[in-house]
Coordinates of C-alpha atoms in Angstrom, one line a residue:
X1 CA 9.8 -31.9 -9.3
X2 CA 8.1 -28.6 -9.1
X3 CA 5.0 -27.4 -11.0
X4 CA 3.9 -24.0 -12.0
X5 CA 0.7 -23.1 -10.1
X6 CA -2.3 -21.5 -11.8
X7 CA -3.0 -17.9 -10.9
X8 CA -6.2 -15.8 -11.1
X9 CA -6.0 -12.0 -11.1
X10 CA -9.4 -10.7 -9.9
X11 CA -9.9 -7.1 -10.7
X12 CA -7.5 -7.2 -13.6
X13 CA -8.9 -4.2 -15.4
X14 CA -8.6 -1.7 -12.5
X15 CA -5.8 0.7 -11.7
X16 CA -4.0 -1.7 -9.3
X17 CA -4.8 -4.7 -11.5
X18 CA -3.1 -3.0 -14.4
X19 CA 0.1 -2.6 -12.3
X20 CA -0.3 -6.2 -11.2
X21 CA -0.1 -7.3 -14.8
X22 CA 3.0 -5.2 -15.4
X23 CA 4.6 -6.8 -12.4
X24 CA 3.7 -10.3 -13.5
X25 CA 5.4 -9.5 -16.9
X26 CA 8.5 -8.1 -15.1
X27 CA 9.0 -10.8 -12.4
X28 CA 10.4 -14.3 -12.8
X29 CA 8.0 -16.5 -14.7
X30 CA 6.8 -18.8 -11.8
X31 CA 3.2 -19.1 -12.9
X32 CA 1.6 -21.6 -15.2
X33 CA -1.8 -20.5 -16.5
X34 CA -2.9 -16.9 -15.7
X35 CA -6.6 -16.1 -15.7
X36 CA -7.8 -12.5 -15.8
X37 CA -11.0 -11.9 -14.0
X38 CA -13.2 -8.8 -13.7
X39 CA -16.8 -7.7 -13.6
X40 CA -19.2 -8.9 -16.3
X41 CA -19.0 -5.5 -18.1
X42 CA -15.3 -5.9 -18.6
X43 CA -15.5 -9.6 -19.8
X44 CA -14.3 -10.2 -23.3
X45 CA -11.6 -7.5 -23.2
X46 CA -8.1 -8.7 -23.9
X47 CA -5.1 -7.6 -21.8
X48 CA -1.4 -8.2 -22.3
X49 CA 0.5 -10.2 -19.7
X50 CA 3.9 -12.0 -20.2
X51 CA 3.7 -11.0 -23.9
X52 CA 0.4 -12.7 -24.5
X53 CA -3.1 -11.3 -25.1
X54 CA -5.5 -12.9 -22.5
X55 CA -9.2 -12.6 -22.6
X56 CA -10.9 -11.2 -19.4
X57 CA -13.4 -13.6 -17.8
X58 CA -16.5 -12.6 -15.8
X59 CA -16.3 -13.2 -12.1
X60 CA -18.1 -16.4 -11.2
X61 CA -17.6 -19.5 -9.2
X62 CA -16.4 -21.4 -12.2
X63 CA -13.4 -19.2 -12.9
X64 CA -11.7 -20.5 -9.8
X65 CA -11.9 -24.2 -10.9
X66 CA -8.3 -25.5 -11.0
X67 CA -6.8 -22.2 -9.7
X68 CA -4.1 -22.4 -7.0
X69 CA -3.7 -18.8 -6.0
X70 CA -5.9 -15.8 -6.7
X71 CA -4.9 -12.1 -6.3
X72 CA -7.9 -9.9 -5.5
X73 CA -8.0 -6.2 -6.2
X74 CA -11.6 -5.3 -5.9
X75 CA -13.8 -3.3 -3.6
X76 CA -14.3 -4.5 0.0
X77 CA -17.8 -5.8 -0.6
X78 CA -16.7 -7.8 -3.6
X79 CA -13.8 -9.4 -1.7
X80 CA -16.1 -10.1 1.2
X81 CA -18.5 -12.0 -1.1
X82 CA -16.1 -13.8 -3.4
X83 CA -12.8 -14.4 -1.5
X84 CA -14.6 -17.1 0.7
X85 CA -16.1 -18.6 -2.5
X86 CA -12.6 -19.0 -4.0
X87 CA -11.1 -20.3 -0.7
X88 CA -13.8 -22.9 -0.4
X89 CA -12.6 -24.3 -3.7
X90 CA -9.1 -24.7 -2.3
X91 CA -7.7 -21.4 -3.8
X92 CA -5.3 -19.4 -1.6
X93 CA -6.6 -15.9 -1.8
X94 CA -4.3 -12.9 -1.5
X95 CA -6.7 -10.0 -0.9
X96 CA -5.8 -6.3 -1.4
X97 CA -9.1 -5.0 0.1
X98 CA -9.8 -4.0 3.7
X99 CA -12.4 -6.8 4.1
X100 CA -10.2 -9.3 6.0
X101 CA -7.2 -7.3 7.3
X102 CA -8.2 -7.3 10.9
X103 CA -9.7 -10.8 10.9
X104 CA -7.8 -12.7 13.6
X105 CA -7.8 -15.8 11.3
X106 CA -6.4 -13.9 8.3
X107 CA -2.6 -13.1 8.3
X108 CA -1.7 -9.5 7.3
X109 CA 1.6 -9.9 5.5
X110 CA 4.5 -7.8 4.3
X111 CA 7.1 -10.2 3.0
X112 CA 10.1 -8.1 4.1
X113 CA 8.8 -8.0 7.7
X114 CA 6.7 -11.1 8.5
X115 CA 6.8 -13.6 5.7
X116 CA 6.3 -16.5 8.1
X117 CA 2.8 -15.2 8.8
X118 CA 1.7 -16.2 5.2
X119 CA 2.0 -19.9 6.0
X120 CA -0.8 -20.0 8.6
X121 CA -4.1 -19.1 7.0
X122 CA -7.1 -20.8 8.6
X123 CA -9.6 -19.2 6.2
X124 CA -7.4 -19.7 3.1
X125 CA -7.0 -16.0 2.8
X126 CA -3.9 -13.7 3.2
X127 CA -4.5 -10.0 3.5
X128 CA -2.5 -7.1 2.0
X129 CA -2.1 -4.0 4.2
X130 CA -3.4 -0.5 3.2
X131 CA -1.2 1.5 0.9
X132 CA -0.4 4.1 3.6
X133 CA 0.8 1.5 6.0
X134 CA 2.8 -0.2 3.3
X135 CA 4.5 3.1 2.4
X136 CA 6.4 3.1 5.7
X137 CA 6.2 -0.3 7.4
X138 CA 9.2 -1.9 5.6
X139 CA 11.5 0.8 6.9
X140 CA 9.9 0.8 10.3
X141 CA 10.0 -3.0 10.5
X142 CA 13.7 -3.1 9.9
X143 CA 14.3 -0.5 12.6
X144 CA 12.0 -2.4 15.0
X145 CA 14.0 -5.6 14.5
X146 CA 17.1 -3.8 15.8
X147 CA 15.8 -1.3 18.4
X148 CA 12.4 -2.5 19.5
X149 CA 9.6 -0.1 18.6
X150 CA 7.6 1.5 21.4
X151 CA 5.7 4.4 19.7
X152 CA 4.8 5.8 16.3
X153 CA 3.7 9.3 15.5
X154 CA 3.2 9.8 11.7
X155 CA 1.7 12.3 9.3
X156 CA 0.9 11.1 5.8
X157 CA 0.9 13.1 2.6
X158 CA -1.3 10.9 0.4
X159 CA -1.5 10.9 -3.4
X160 CA -4.9 11.3 -5.1
X161 CA -4.6 7.9 -6.8
X162 CA -5.2 6.4 -3.3
X163 CA -8.8 7.5 -3.9
X164 CA -8.9 5.6 -7.2
X165 CA -9.2 6.8 -10.8
X166 CA -11.8 9.3 -9.7
X167 CA -9.2 11.0 -7.5
X168 CA -6.7 11.3 -10.3
X169 CA -9.3 12.6 -12.7
X170 CA -10.5 15.1 -10.2
X171 CA -7.1 16.6 -9.6
X172 CA -6.4 16.8 -13.3
X173 CA -9.7 18.7 -13.9
X174 CA -9.0 21.0 -11.1
X175 CA -5.5 21.7 -12.3
X176 CA -6.9 22.8 -15.7
X177 CA -9.3 25.2 -13.9
X178 CA -6.5 26.9 -11.9
X179 CA -3.7 26.8 -14.5
X180 CA -2.3 30.2 -15.4
X181 CA -4.4 32.0 -12.9
X182 CA -3.7 34.1 -9.8
X183 CA -5.8 31.7 -7.6
X184 CA -4.5 30.8 -4.2
X185 CA -3.9 34.3 -3.1
X186 CA -7.2 35.1 -1.3
X187 CA -9.5 33.1 0.9
X188 CA -11.8 30.8 -0.9
X189 CA -10.8 31.7 -4.4
X190 CA -9.7 28.1 -5.3
X191 CA -12.9 26.7 -3.8
X192 CA -15.0 29.1 -5.9
X193 CA -13.2 28.3 -9.1
X194 CA -13.6 24.6 -8.5
X195 CA -17.2 24.8 -7.4
X196 CA -18.8 21.5 -6.5
X197 CA -16.3 19.5 -8.5
X198 CA -14.4 18.1 -5.6
X199 CA -14.7 14.5 -6.6
X200 CA -14.0 12.1 -3.7
X201 CA -12.5 14.8 -1.6
X202 CA -14.2 17.2 0.8
X203 CA -12.3 20.2 -0.5
X204 CA -10.3 21.2 -3.6
X205 CA -7.0 19.3 -3.8
X206 CA -5.4 21.5 -6.5
X207 CA -3.2 24.2 -4.9
X208 CA -4.3 22.8 -1.6
X209 CA -3.7 20.2 1.1
X210 CA -6.7 18.5 2.7
X211 CA -6.3 17.1 6.2
X212 CA -8.6 14.2 5.6
X213 CA -8.4 10.8 4.0
X214 CA -11.0 8.0 4.5
X215 CA -14.2 7.9 6.3
X216 CA -15.2 9.2 9.7
X217 CA -14.6 6.9 12.7
X218 CA -15.0 7.5 16.5
X219 CA -13.8 10.6 18.2
X220 CA -12.9 12.4 14.9
X221 CA -10.4 9.9 13.6
X222 CA -10.5 8.8 10.0
X223 CA -10.5 5.3 8.7
X224 CA -7.1 5.8 7.1
X225 CA -5.6 6.9 10.4
X226 CA -7.1 3.9 12.2
X227 CA -5.7 1.6 9.5
X228 CA -2.2 2.9 10.1
X229 CA -2.6 2.2 13.8
X230 CA -4.3 -1.2 13.7
X231 CA -2.3 -2.6 10.8
X232 CA 1.1 -1.6 12.1
X233 CA 0.3 -3.4 15.4
X234 CA -0.8 -6.6 13.6
X235 CA 2.1 -6.7 11.1
X236 CA 4.8 -6.1 13.8
X237 CA 3.1 -8.3 16.4
X238 CA 2.8 -5.4 18.8
X239 CA -0.8 -5.2 20.0
X240 CA -0.1 -2.5 22.5
X241 CA 2.0 -0.2 20.2
X242 CA 1.1 3.4 20.7
X243 CA 0.3 5.0 17.3
X244 CA -1.0 8.4 16.4
X245 CA -1.5 9.3 12.7
X246 CA -2.8 12.3 10.8
X247 CA -3.6 11.6 7.1
X248 CA -3.5 14.4 4.6
X249 CA -4.4 14.4 0.9
X250 CA -1.9 16.4 -1.3
X251 CA -1.9 17.3 -5.0
X252 CA 0.3 14.4 -6.1
X253 CA -0.9 11.8 -8.6
X254 CA 0.9 8.7 -7.3
X255 CA 3.2 8.0 -4.3
X256 CA 2.5 8.5 -0.7
X257 CA 4.9 10.2 1.7
X258 CA 5.0 10.2 5.5
X259 CA 6.9 11.9 8.3
X260 CA 7.7 9.3 11.0
X261 CA 8.6 9.9 14.6
X262 CA 9.6 6.4 15.9
X263 CA 10.4 5.9 19.6
X264 CA 12.3 2.7 20.6
X265 CA 13.1 0.7 23.7
X266 CA 16.8 1.8 23.8
X267 CA 18.9 4.7 22.8
X268 CA 19.5 4.9 19.0
X269 CA 22.2 6.3 16.9
X270 CA 21.8 7.8 13.4
X271 CA 24.8 5.9 12.1
X272 CA 23.4 2.5 13.1
X273 CA 19.9 3.5 11.8
X274 CA 21.4 4.4 8.5
X275 CA 23.3 1.1 8.3
X276 CA 20.1 -0.8 9.0
X277 CA 18.1 1.1 6.4
X278 CA 20.9 0.9 3.8
X279 CA 20.9 -2.9 3.9
X280 CA 17.2 -3.6 4.6
X281 CA 15.4 -5.5 1.8
X282 CA 13.0 -3.3 -0.1
X283 CA 14.5 -0.1 1.3
X284 CA 16.6 2.6 -0.4
X285 CA 18.4 5.1 1.8
X286 CA 18.6 8.4 -0.1
X287 CA 19.7 11.0 2.5
X288 CA 22.1 13.8 1.9
X289 CA 20.3 17.1 2.6
X290 CA 23.5 19.1 2.0
X291 CA 23.4 18.0 -1.6
X292 CA 19.6 18.4 -1.8
X293 CA 19.1 14.6 -1.8
X294 CA 16.0 13.2 -0.1
X295 CA 13.1 11.2 -1.5
X296 CA 10.1 13.0 -3.1
X297 CA 7.1 11.6 -4.9
X298 CA 8.3 12.9 -8.2
X299 CA 11.4 10.8 -8.0
X300 CA 9.9 7.7 -6.3
X301 CA 6.8 7.1 -8.5
X302 CA 7.0 4.0 -10.6
X303 CA 9.7 2.3 -8.4
X304 CA 9.3 -0.6 -6.0
X305 CA 11.2 0.2 -2.8
X306 CA 10.4 2.3 0.2
X307 CA 12.7 5.3 0.0
X308 CA 13.9 6.9 3.2
X309 CA 15.6 10.2 3.9
X310 CA 16.0 13.0 6.5
X311 CA 17.1 10.5 9.1
X312 CA 17.7 12.3 12.4
X313 CA 17.8 11.5 16.1
X314 CA 15.1 13.4 18.0
X315 CA 16.5 16.6 19.6
X316 CA 14.7 15.9 22.9
X317 CA 14.7 12.1 23.1
X318 CA 17.7 9.9 22.5
X319 CA 15.5 6.8 21.9
X320 CA 13.6 8.4 19.0
X321 CA 14.3 8.8 15.3
X322 CA 12.7 11.2 12.7
X323 CA 12.3 9.9 9.1
X324 CA 10.8 11.0 5.8
X325 CA 9.6 8.1 3.7
X326 CA 8.1 7.7 0.2
X327 CA 6.5 4.7 -1.5
X328 CA 4.5 4.3 -4.7
X329 CA 1.0 3.5 -3.5
X330 CA 0.1 1.5 -6.6
X331 CA 3.2 -0.6 -6.6
X332 CA 4.6 -1.5 -3.1
X333 CA 1.5 0.1 -1.6
X334 CA -0.8 -2.4 -3.4
X335 CA 0.1 -4.5 -6.5
X336 CA 3.7 -5.3 -5.7
X337 CA 3.1 -6.5 -2.1
X338 CA 0.1 -8.6 -3.3
X339 CA 2.3 -10.2 -5.9
X340 CA 5.1 -10.8 -3.4
X341 CA 2.7 -12.6 -1.1
X342 CA 1.4 -14.7 -4.0
X343 CA 5.0 -15.6 -4.9
X344 CA 5.6 -16.8 -1.3
X345 CA 2.5 -19.0 -1.5
X346 CA 3.5 -20.2 -5.0
X347 CA 6.6 -21.8 -3.5
X348 CA 4.3 -24.3 -1.6
X349 CA 3.0 -25.8 -4.8
X350 CA 5.5 -28.6 -5.4
X351 CA 5.2 -32.3 -6.2
X352 CA 7.7 -34.9 -5.0

């Protein structure tokens, strides 16, 4: 007979943690006890999950006693400290931070693409990819399985919620400053109106796009761009995959978008690509430009799938496809994929 495993949600009071609780309430009830865990300053709060009010516990070694699976949505440094503590107690940790993604002993899992990888976890930890990678990889993975991927060139249009609540608050403040004005018609006028209130961004994001997301890495690349490259290679099992990414912040609250130029081993056809995308798990094909139908963040926000439109074969390369994809960066881009991995692991907890 099967038993329902015990789940801990670490970082339950954060933006992604809040979405995790919604998903737990919406998905099949496969969990037994659910423990909500956060920093000591949030301990004692009560949050609703599965129709019950559950008190938030302070993060400590003891909260993992008797836990089978723990979903972590906390800063990198907190995961780096506490995920091994939980794993040492026999907990399977599903971590949403960047702390373990490129660790060779930690699988990086997208259930629609490489679910088998979740079964081999020498450190007791499974990593969740970055939200930008997740916004495209389900669609790209489905095409790779058919055509054999050789190269990716992508540009991302990333929502401010990817920078956390501070990013969202910053955009909303800036929008109030520029509302009803004639700003955006002369050089620097938006920057002067906003002043130093750029929040986590190097430039104003209202009435603007900022060609930067993440921190500076070697040779002018950003950390977000390197994540797209490194994580795509690991998830798809293509260590030599050629990837070039440019990550851009746009004045959208939630949902990342990407343009994707994908080059394959063999010649591709749009009809076959559309068939693959229309039937791929976790993908919605929404592609009729003549009728004005293609995915946008305003339509995709709050939904689970990766939405794909503007499917075209490259004009100059019969082995390449051009796509536009959108994915909610707080759902599939973070909380949902984490929950899906945890659900895979939960199936292992059976008694004969």
